[in-house]
Amino acid sequence: MKIVQVCPRYYPYIGGVEYIVKSIAERLAKLGHEVTVLAGEPNANKPREEFINGVKVIRWPTWSPGEAYHFPRKRSKLGRLLRKLAKNIDVVHIHSIHAVFTIFSGLTIGNNVYDARIVVTPHYHGSGHTTLRRLLWVYWKHKVSALLSGAD
C-alpha cells in the first residue's frame, strides 16, 4: 500500500507526535509498504526530500511562532504537491489537529482523494494553554470538524 503520514514536524525533532509518526512509518516500511511522511520544517526556506530508515520524508517550510501552529509557507506550491500525492495513495494519516499545516494538508488531500482512506489522530491537548490560543480555538475547531467529518 501507498501511505502518506502528515505531521507538524518529524525526526530529529523530539516529541510525542514525532515519536509516534516515526515508529508507525518505519514499521509500515519494514512490512513492505511505500511510506511517505510529509512534515513541517520550522524556519526552512524551501522544501527538501530525504530517506530515513526506508521512509521518504518531505520536509515543508513552516512558520511556527512559539513552536505552535506550524503555518505552511508556499501554500499554492504545497497544494499542488498534495493534489499530486492524492492521486496515488491508499491511506493518508493526519497527525495533530493543532497545526495549520496538518489541517490544510488533510483538507486539501481529502478534497482530491477518490479511493484513499483518511485517518486522523488528533493528539488533542485541549482548546489552548493561553487566552489567545483558547480564542483561536473557537474559530479553528470548525476547520478540525470539517477534516474529521471526511475521515474514515
GROMACS .gro file of N, CA and C in nm:
model
  456
    1MET      N    1   0.084  -0.118   0.000
    1MET     CA    2   0.000   0.000   0.000
    1MET      C    3   0.088   0.124   0.000
    2LYS      N    4   0.033   0.232  -0.054
    2LYS     CA    5   0.100   0.362  -0.051
    2LYS      C    6   0.035   0.445   0.059
    3ILE      N    7   0.117   0.484   0.154
    3ILE     CA    8   0.067   0.552   0.274
    3ILE      C    9   0.141   0.684   0.291
    4VAL      N   10   0.065   0.790   0.317
    4VAL     CA   11   0.124   0.921   0.349
    4VAL      C   12   0.082   0.958   0.490
    5GLN      N   13   0.179   0.995   0.572
    5GLN     CA   14   0.152   1.048   0.705
    5GLN      C   15   0.190   1.196   0.704
    6VAL      N   16   0.106   1.279   0.762
    6VAL     CA   17   0.130   1.423   0.768
    6VAL      C   18   0.140   1.463   0.914
    7CYS      N   19   0.247   1.536   0.948
    7CYS     CA   20   0.269   1.577   1.086
    7CYS      C   21   0.336   1.715   1.091
    8PRO      N   22   0.324   1.785   1.204
    8PRO     CA   23   0.382   1.919   1.214
    8PRO      C   24   0.534   1.921   1.201
    9ARG      N   25   0.601   1.820   1.256
    9ARG     CA   26   0.747   1.808   1.250
    9ARG      C   27   0.781   1.659   1.252
   10TYR      N   28   0.904   1.626   1.214
   10TYR     CA   29   0.946   1.485   1.212
   10TYR      C   30   1.088   1.475   1.265
   11TYR      N   31   1.125   1.355   1.299
   11TYR     CA   32   1.260   1.326   1.345
   11TYR      C   33   1.362   1.404   1.261
   12PRO      N   34   1.461   1.467   1.319
   12PRO     CA   35   1.516   1.451   1.453
   12PRO      C   36   1.450   1.534   1.562
   13TYR      N   37   1.342   1.607   1.530
   13TYR     CA   38   1.269   1.675   1.637
   13TYR      C   39   1.216   1.569   1.733
   14ILE      N   40   1.215   1.600   1.860
   14ILE     CA   41   1.175   1.503   1.961
   14ILE      C   42   1.046   1.550   2.028
   15GLY      N   43   0.949   1.463   2.029
   15GLY     CA   44   0.822   1.490   2.093
   15GLY      C   45   0.732   1.368   2.076
   16GLY      N   46   0.618   1.371   2.141
   16GLY     CA   47   0.528   1.256   2.135
   16GLY      C   48   0.478   1.226   1.995
   17VAL      N   49   0.430   1.328   1.924
   17VAL     CA   50   0.379   1.307   1.788
   17VAL      C   51   0.492   1.259   1.698
   18GLU      N   52   0.608   1.323   1.708
   18GLU     CA   53   0.721   1.286   1.624
   18GLU      C   54   0.761   1.140   1.646
   19TYR      N   55   0.762   1.097   1.771
   19TYR     CA   56   0.798   0.959   1.803
   19TYR      C   57   0.696   0.861   1.744
   20ILE      N   58   0.569   0.892   1.760
   20ILE     CA   59   0.463   0.803   1.711
   20ILE      C   60   0.467   0.792   1.559
   21VAL      N   61   0.480   0.905   1.490
   21VAL     CA   62   0.482   0.903   1.344
   21VAL      C   63   0.603   0.824   1.294
   22LYS      N   64   0.718   0.848   1.352
   22LYS     CA   65   0.840   0.776   1.312
   22LYS      C   66   0.823   0.626   1.333
   23SER      N   67   0.770   0.588   1.447
   23SER     CA   68   0.751   0.447   1.479
   23SER      C   69   0.655   0.379   1.380
   24ILE      N   70   0.542   0.442   1.354
   24ILE     CA   71   0.445   0.386   1.260
   24ILE      C   72   0.505   0.378   1.120
   25ALA      N   73   0.567   0.486   1.076
   25ALA     CA   74   0.622   0.492   0.939
   25ALA      C   75   0.727   0.384   0.917
   26GLU      N   76   0.819   0.369   1.010
   26GLU     CA   77   0.926   0.271   0.992
   26GLU      C   78   0.874   0.128   0.999
   27ARG      N   79   0.778   0.103   1.085
   27ARG     CA   80   0.720  -0.032   1.092
   27ARG      C   81   0.645  -0.067   0.964
   28LEU      N   82   0.570   0.028   0.912
   28LEU     CA   83   0.499   0.003   0.786
   28LEU      C   84   0.596  -0.019   0.671
   29ALA      N   85   0.703   0.058   0.667
   29ALA     CA   86   0.804   0.042   0.561
   29ALA      C   87   0.869  -0.096   0.570
   30LYS      N   88   0.897  -0.143   0.691
   30LYS     CA   89   0.956  -0.276   0.709
   30LYS      C   90   0.862  -0.387   0.662
   31LEU      N   91   0.732  -0.359   0.667
   31LEU     CA   92   0.633  -0.457   0.620
   31LEU      C   93   0.616  -0.453   0.469
   32GLY      N   94   0.688  -0.362   0.403
   32GLY     CA   95   0.685  -0.356   0.257
   32GLY      C   96   0.596  -0.248   0.198
   33HIS      N   97   0.538  -0.165   0.280
   33HIS     CA   98   0.454  -0.056   0.230
   33HIS      C   99   0.541   0.060   0.184
   34GLU      N  100   0.489   0.137   0.089
   34GLU     CA  101   0.557   0.258   0.043
   34GLU      C  102   0.507   0.373   0.129
   35VAL      N  103   0.596   0.424   0.215
   35VAL     CA  104   0.555   0.523   0.315
   35VAL      C  105   0.624   0.657   0.288
   36THR      N  106   0.544   0.761   0.287
   36THR     CA  107   0.594   0.898   0.277
   36THR      C  108   0.546   0.975   0.398
   37VAL      N  109   0.636   1.050   0.460
   37VAL     CA  110   0.599   1.141   0.567
   37VAL      C  111   0.614   1.283   0.514
   38LEU      N  112   0.507   1.358   0.521
   38LEU     CA  113   0.509   1.499   0.486
   38LEU      C  114   0.508   1.576   0.617
   39ALA      N  115   0.618   1.644   0.645
   39ALA     CA  116   0.634   1.709   0.775
   39ALA      C  117   0.668   1.856   0.758
   40GLY      N  118   0.618   1.934   0.850
   40GLY     CA  119   0.658   2.074   0.853
   40GLY      C  120   0.803   2.085   0.899
   41GLU      N  121   0.870   2.186   0.848
   41GLU     CA  122   1.009   2.212   0.887
   41GLU      C  123   1.019   2.359   0.926
   42PRO      N  124   1.013   2.387   1.057
   42PRO     CA  125   1.015   2.526   1.103
   42PRO      C  126   1.136   2.602   1.050
   43ASN      N  127   1.108   2.720   1.001
   43ASN     CA  128   1.210   2.816   0.956
   43ASN      C  129   1.290   2.772   0.834
   44ALA      N  130   1.248   2.669   0.763
   44ALA     CA  131   1.315   2.631   0.638
   44ALA      C  132   1.273   2.728   0.528
   45ASN      N  133   1.357   2.741   0.428
   45ASN     CA  134   1.326   2.831   0.317
   45ASN      C  135   1.267   2.760   0.197
   46LYS      N  136   1.297   2.631   0.184
   46LYS     CA  137   1.245   2.558   0.068
   46LYS      C  138   1.222   2.412   0.108
   47PRO      N  139   1.134   2.343   0.034
   47PRO     CA  140   1.109   2.201   0.063
   47PRO      C  141   1.232   2.118   0.031
   48ARG      N  142   1.243   2.005   0.099
   48ARG     CA  143   1.351   1.911   0.066
   48ARG      C  144   1.302   1.769   0.096
   49GLU      N  145   1.365   1.675   0.026
   49GLU     CA  146   1.331   1.534   0.043
   49GLU      C  147   1.452   1.456   0.091
   50GLU      N  148   1.425   1.353   0.168
   50GLU     CA  149   1.531   1.263   0.214
   50GLU      C  150   1.467   1.129   0.247
   51PHE      N  151   1.549   1.027   0.263
   51PHE     CA  152   1.503   0.897   0.308
   51PHE      C  153   1.565   0.868   0.443
   52ILE      N  154   1.482   0.825   0.538
   52ILE     CA  155   1.528   0.788   0.671
   52ILE      C  156   1.472   0.650   0.702
   53ASN      N  157   1.559   0.552   0.717
   53ASN     CA  158   1.518   0.416   0.753
   53ASN      C  159   1.406   0.362   0.663
   54GLY      N  160   1.419   0.382   0.533
   54GLY     CA  161   1.323   0.330   0.437
   54GLY      C  162   1.198   0.414   0.418
   55VAL      N  163   1.193   0.530   0.482
   55VAL     CA  164   1.076   0.618   0.474
   55VAL      C  165   1.115   0.744   0.397
   56LYS      N  166   1.035   0.776   0.296
   56LYS     CA  167   1.056   0.902   0.224
   56LYS      C  168   1.001   1.014   0.310
   57VAL      N  169   1.084   1.115   0.334
   57VAL     CA  170   1.043   1.229   0.416
   57VAL      C  171   1.048   1.354   0.330
   58ILE      N  172   0.936   1.422   0.319
   58ILE     CA  173   0.929   1.551   0.251
   58ILE      C  174   0.913   1.656   0.360
   59ARG      N  175   1.012   1.743   0.372
   59ARG     CA  176   1.008   1.849   0.473
   59ARG      C  177   0.962   1.978   0.407
   60TRP      N  178   0.853   2.033   0.460
   60TRP     CA  179   0.794   2.152   0.401
   60TRP      C  180   0.816   2.272   0.493
   61PRO      N  181   0.854   2.387   0.437
   61PRO     CA  182   0.879   2.505   0.520
   61PRO      C  183   0.753   2.551   0.594
   62THR      N  184   0.768   2.575   0.722
   62THR     CA  185   0.659   2.629   0.803
   62THR      C  186   0.710   2.745   0.887
   63TRP      N  187   0.617   2.827   0.928
   63TRP     CA  188   0.646   2.932   1.024
   63TRP      C  189   0.577   2.890   1.152
   64SER      N  190   0.652   2.877   1.259
   64SER     CA  191   0.599   2.820   1.383
   64SER      C  192   0.629   2.910   1.502
   65PRO      N  193   0.553   3.020   1.517
   65PRO     CA  194   0.579   3.110   1.630
   65PRO      C  195   0.554   3.039   1.762
   66GLY      N  196   0.651   3.045   1.851
   66GLY     CA  197   0.636   2.978   1.980
   66GLY      C  198   0.623   2.828   1.968
   67GLU      N  199   0.680   2.770   1.861
   67GLU     CA  200   0.671   2.626   1.835
   67GLU      C  201   0.525   2.579   1.826
   68ALA      N  202   0.440   2.666   1.773
   68ALA     CA  203   0.297   2.633   1.763
   68ALA      C  204   0.244   2.669   1.625
   69TYR      N  205   0.129   2.619   1.596
   69TYR     CA  206   0.050   2.650   1.476
   69TYR      C  207   0.108   2.592   1.348
   70HIS      N  208   0.236   2.604   1.326
   70HIS     CA  209   0.301   2.546   1.207
   70HIS      C  210   0.227   2.587   1.079
   71PHE      N  211   0.231   2.715   1.050
   71PHE     CA  212   0.171   2.770   0.928
   71PHE      C  213   0.254   2.728   0.808
   72PRO      N  214   0.193   2.667   0.707
   72PRO     CA  215   0.271   2.629   0.589
   72PRO      C  216   0.308   2.751   0.505
   73ARG      N  217   0.432   2.753   0.461
   73ARG     CA  218   0.476   2.855   0.367
   73ARG      C  219   0.453   2.799   0.227
   74LYS      N  220   0.450   2.887   0.128
   74LYS     CA  221   0.436   2.845  -0.012
   74LYS      C  222   0.313   2.755  -0.030
   75ARG      N  223   0.199   2.805   0.018
   75ARG     CA  224   0.077   2.723   0.020
   75ARG      C  225   0.031   2.678  -0.118
   76SER      N  226   0.044   2.762  -0.219
   76SER     CA  227  -0.003   2.718  -0.352
   76SER      C  228   0.083   2.603  -0.403
   77LYS      N  229   0.213   2.610  -0.379
   77LYS     CA  230   0.303   2.501  -0.420
   77LYS      C  231   0.273   2.375  -0.338
   78LEU      N  232   0.247   2.393  -0.209
   78LEU     CA  233   0.210   2.279  -0.124
   78LEU      C  234   0.080   2.217  -0.174
   79GLY      N  235  -0.016   2.300  -0.211
   79GLY     CA  236  -0.142   2.248  -0.264
   79GLY      C  237  -0.121   2.161  -0.387
   80ARG      N  238  -0.031   2.204  -0.476
   80ARG     CA  239  -0.001   2.123  -0.596
   80ARG      C  240   0.061   1.989  -0.556
   81LEU      N  241   0.155   1.992  -0.462
   81LEU     CA  242   0.216   1.866  -0.415
   81LEU      C  243   0.110   1.775  -0.355
   82LEU      N  244   0.023   1.829  -0.272
   82LEU     CA  245  -0.080   1.748  -0.207
   82LEU      C  246  -0.175   1.686  -0.309
   83ARG      N  247  -0.214   1.763  -0.409
   83ARG     CA  248  -0.303   1.708  -0.513
   83ARG      C  249  -0.233   1.598  -0.591
   84LYS      N  250  -0.104   1.613  -0.614
   84LYS     CA  251  -0.026   1.509  -0.683
   84LYS      C  252  -0.020   1.382  -0.597
   85LEU      N  253   0.009   1.399  -0.469
   85LEU     CA  254   0.013   1.283  -0.378
   85LEU      C  255  -0.122   1.214  -0.371
   86ALA      N  256  -0.229   1.293  -0.369
   86ALA     CA  257  -0.364   1.238  -0.352
   86ALA      C  258  -0.404   1.143  -0.463
   87LYS      N  259  -0.344   1.158  -0.580
   87LYS     CA  260  -0.381   1.074  -0.694
   87LYS      C  261  -0.333   0.930  -0.679
   88ASN      N  262  -0.232   0.907  -0.596
   88ASN     CA  263  -0.167   0.775  -0.594
   88ASN      C  264  -0.149   0.717  -0.455
   89ILE      N  265  -0.240   0.743  -0.363
   89ILE     CA  266  -0.223   0.688  -0.229
   89ILE      C  267  -0.343   0.602  -0.190
   90ASP      N  268  -0.317   0.511  -0.098
   90ASP     CA  269  -0.423   0.426  -0.044
   90ASP      C  270  -0.475   0.479   0.089
   91VAL      N  271  -0.383   0.535   0.169
   91VAL     CA  272  -0.418   0.585   0.302
   91VAL      C  273  -0.341   0.714   0.328
   92VAL      N  274  -0.410   0.813   0.383
   92VAL     CA  275  -0.342   0.931   0.436
   92VAL      C  276  -0.375   0.938   0.585
   93HIS      N  277  -0.272   0.956   0.666
   93HIS     CA  278  -0.288   0.960   0.812
   93HIS      C  279  -0.244   1.098   0.859
   94ILE      N  280  -0.339   1.177   0.906
   94ILE     CA  281  -0.313   1.313   0.953
   94ILE      C  282  -0.290   1.307   1.104
   95HIS      N  283  -0.178   1.363   1.148
   95HIS     CA  284  -0.145   1.366   1.291
   95HIS      C  285  -0.150   1.510   1.342
   96SER      N  286  -0.221   1.532   1.451
   96SER     CA  287  -0.228   1.658   1.525
   96SER      C  288  -0.325   1.757   1.462
   97ILE      N  289  -0.425   1.792   1.540
   97ILE     CA  290  -0.525   1.888   1.493
   97ILE      C  291  -0.490   2.030   1.534
   98HIS      N  292  -0.377   2.049   1.596
   98HIS     CA  293  -0.338   2.182   1.645
   98HIS      C  294  -0.246   2.255   1.549
   99ALA      N  295  -0.216   2.199   1.435
   99ALA     CA  296  -0.124   2.262   1.340
   99ALA      C  297  -0.198   2.299   1.212
  100VAL      N  298  -0.179   2.421   1.167
  100VAL     CA  299  -0.240   2.465   1.041
  100VAL      C  300  -0.190   2.377   0.927
  101PHE      N  301  -0.062   2.342   0.930
  101PHE     CA  302  -0.001   2.259   0.826
  101PHE      C  303  -0.076   2.127   0.806
  102THR      N  304  -0.107   2.058   0.915
  102THR     CA  305  -0.171   1.927   0.903
  102THR      C  306  -0.317   1.939   0.860
  103ILE      N  307  -0.389   2.036   0.914
  103ILE     CA  308  -0.529   2.053   0.877
  103ILE      C  309  -0.540   2.097   0.730
  104PHE      N  310  -0.457   2.193   0.689
  104PHE     CA  311  -0.455   2.236   0.549
  104PHE      C  312  -0.427   2.117   0.458
  105SER      N  313  -0.328   2.037   0.495
  105SER     CA  314  -0.291   1.921   0.414
  105SER      C  315  -0.405   1.820   0.409
  106GLY      N  316  -0.464   1.791   0.524
  106GLY     CA  317  -0.573   1.694   0.529
  106GLY      C  318  -0.694   1.737   0.448
  107LEU      N  319  -0.732   1.864   0.460
  107LEU     CA  320  -0.847   1.913   0.384
  107LEU      C  321  -0.817   1.916   0.235
  108THR      N  322  -0.696   1.952   0.196
  108THR     CA  323  -0.660   1.955   0.054
  108THR      C  324  -0.660   1.814  -0.004
  109ILE      N  325  -0.597   1.720   0.066
  109ILE     CA  326  -0.596   1.581   0.017
  109ILE      C  327  -0.737   1.524   0.019
  110GLY      N  328  -0.810   1.550   0.125
  110GLY     CA  329  -0.946   1.498   0.136
  110GLY      C  330  -1.037   1.543   0.023
  111ASN      N  331  -1.012   1.662  -0.028
  111ASN     CA  332  -1.092   1.714  -0.139
  111ASN      C  333  -1.048   1.658  -0.273
  112ASN      N  334  -0.938   1.583  -0.276
  112ASN     CA  335  -0.883   1.535  -0.403
  112ASN      C  336  -0.860   1.384  -0.406
  113VAL      N  337  -0.903   1.313  -0.306
  113VAL     CA  338  -0.883   1.169  -0.298
  113VAL      C  339  -1.010   1.099  -0.343
  114TYR      N  340  -0.992   0.997  -0.423
  114TYR     CA  341  -1.108   0.922  -0.470
  114TYR      C  342  -1.123   0.790  -0.397
  115ASP      N  343  -1.015   0.716  -0.382
  115ASP     CA  344  -1.023   0.583  -0.322
  115ASP      C  345  -0.948   0.572  -0.190
  116ALA      N  346  -0.873   0.671  -0.153
  116ALA     CA  347  -0.790   0.661  -0.033
  116ALA      C  348  -0.873   0.674   0.094
  117ARG      N  349  -0.826   0.610   0.197
  117ARG     CA  350  -0.884   0.622   0.330
  117ARG      C  351  -0.814   0.735   0.403
  118ILE      N  352  -0.890   0.813   0.478
  118ILE     CA  353  -0.833   0.923   0.556
  118ILE      C  354  -0.844   0.888   0.703
  119VAL      N  355  -0.730   0.887   0.770
  119VAL     CA  356  -0.723   0.858   0.913
  119VAL      C  357  -0.673   0.984   0.983
  120VAL      N  358  -0.736   1.020   1.094
  120VAL     CA  359  -0.693   1.136   1.171
  120VAL      C  360  -0.667   1.093   1.314
  121THR      N  361  -0.547   1.120   1.362
  121THR     CA  362  -0.515   1.102   1.503
  121THR      C  363  -0.498   1.243   1.560
  122PRO      N  364  -0.591   1.289   1.643
  122PRO     CA  365  -0.590   1.429   1.685
  122PRO      C  366  -0.471   1.470   1.772
  123HIS      N  367  -0.421   1.380   1.856
  123HIS     CA  368  -0.319   1.418   1.955
  123HIS      C  369  -0.366   1.546   2.026
  124TYR      N  370  -0.492   1.546   2.063
  124TYR     CA  371  -0.559   1.664   2.120
  124TYR      C  372  -0.509   1.693   2.261
  125HIS      N  373  -0.474   1.817   2.286
  125HIS     CA  374  -0.431   1.854   2.421
  125HIS      C  375  -0.506   1.976   2.473
  126GLY      N  376  -0.632   1.983   2.441
  126GLY     CA  377  -0.717   2.090   2.494
  126GLY      C  378  -0.732   2.205   2.397
  127SER      N  379  -0.818   2.297   2.433
  127SER     CA  380  -0.851   2.408   2.343
  127SER      C  381  -0.749   2.519   2.345
  128GLY      N  382  -0.651   2.514   2.430
  128GLY     CA  383  -0.547   2.616   2.432
  128GLY      C  384  -0.492   2.639   2.571
  129HIS      N  385  -0.365   2.672   2.576
  129HIS     CA  386  -0.299   2.692   2.705
  129HIS      C  387  -0.285   2.839   2.741
  130THR      N  388  -0.328   2.927   2.653
  130THR     CA  389  -0.327   3.070   2.680
  130THR      C  390  -0.462   3.127   2.637
  131THR      N  391  -0.490   3.248   2.679
  131THR     CA  392  -0.616   3.311   2.640
  131THR      C  393  -0.624   3.325   2.489
  132LEU      N  394  -0.515   3.367   2.426
  132LEU     CA  395  -0.514   3.381   2.280
  132LEU      C  396  -0.543   3.248   2.212
  133ARG      N  397  -0.478   3.143   2.256
  133ARG     CA  398  -0.499   3.012   2.193
  133ARG      C  399  -0.640   2.959   2.216
  134ARG      N  400  -0.699   2.988   2.331
  134ARG     CA  401  -0.839   2.948   2.354
  134ARG      C  402  -0.933   3.024   2.260
  135LEU      N  403  -0.904   3.152   2.237
  135LEU     CA  404  -0.985   3.230   2.144
  135LEU      C  405  -0.970   3.180   2.001
  136LEU      N  406  -0.849   3.146   1.962
  136LEU     CA  407  -0.826   3.093   1.828
  136LEU      C  408  -0.898   2.960   1.808
  137TRP      N  409  -0.909   2.881   1.915
  137TRP     CA  410  -0.974   2.751   1.905
  137TRP      C  411  -1.121   2.765   1.864
  138VAL      N  412  -1.186   2.874   1.906
  138VAL     CA  413  -1.326   2.897   1.872
  138VAL      C  414  -1.344   2.893   1.720
  139TYR      N  415  -1.252   2.954   1.647
  139TYR     CA  416  -1.255   2.950   1.500
  139TYR      C  417  -1.200   2.818   1.448
  140TRP      N  418  -1.087   2.774   1.502
  140TRP     CA  419  -1.013   2.660   1.448
  140TRP      C  420  -1.091   2.530   1.456
  141LYS      N  421  -1.174   2.514   1.559
  141LYS     CA  422  -1.246   2.387   1.576
  141LYS      C  423  -1.339   2.357   1.458
  142HIS      N  424  -1.381   2.459   1.384
  142HIS     CA  425  -1.465   2.436   1.267
  142HIS      C  426  -1.385   2.374   1.153
  143LYS      N  427  -1.260   2.413   1.137
  143LYS     CA  428  -1.172   2.351   1.037
  143LYS      C  429  -1.145   2.206   1.075
  144VAL      N  430  -1.120   2.184   1.204
  144VAL     CA  431  -1.096   2.049   1.253
  144VAL      C  432  -1.219   1.962   1.229
  145SER      N  433  -1.336   2.015   1.258
  145SER     CA  434  -1.460   1.941   1.237
  145SER      C  435  -1.479   1.903   1.091
  146ALA      N  436  -1.443   1.994   1.000
  146ALA     CA  437  -1.453   1.965   0.857
  146ALA      C  438  -1.362   1.849   0.819
  147LEU      N  439  -1.241   1.847   0.874
  147LEU     CA  440  -1.149   1.737   0.845
  147LEU      C  441  -1.202   1.606   0.902
  148LEU      N  442  -1.246   1.609   1.027
  148LEU     CA  443  -1.294   1.486   1.092
  148LEU      C  444  -1.419   1.431   1.022
  149SER      N  445  -1.503   1.517   0.971
  149SER     CA  446  -1.625   1.469   0.905
  149SER      C  447  -1.595   1.395   0.775
  150GLY      N  448  -1.477   1.419   0.717
  150GLY     CA  449  -1.438   1.349   0.595
  150GLY      C  450  -1.350   1.228   0.619
  151ALA      N  451  -1.317   1.202   0.745
  151ALA     CA  452  -1.228   1.090   0.778
  151ALA      C  453  -1.305   0.959   0.781
  152ASP      N  454  -1.230   0.850   0.762
  152ASP     CA  455  -1.291   0.716   0.764
  152ASP      C  456  -1.288   0.655   0.902
   0.00000   0.00000   0.00000
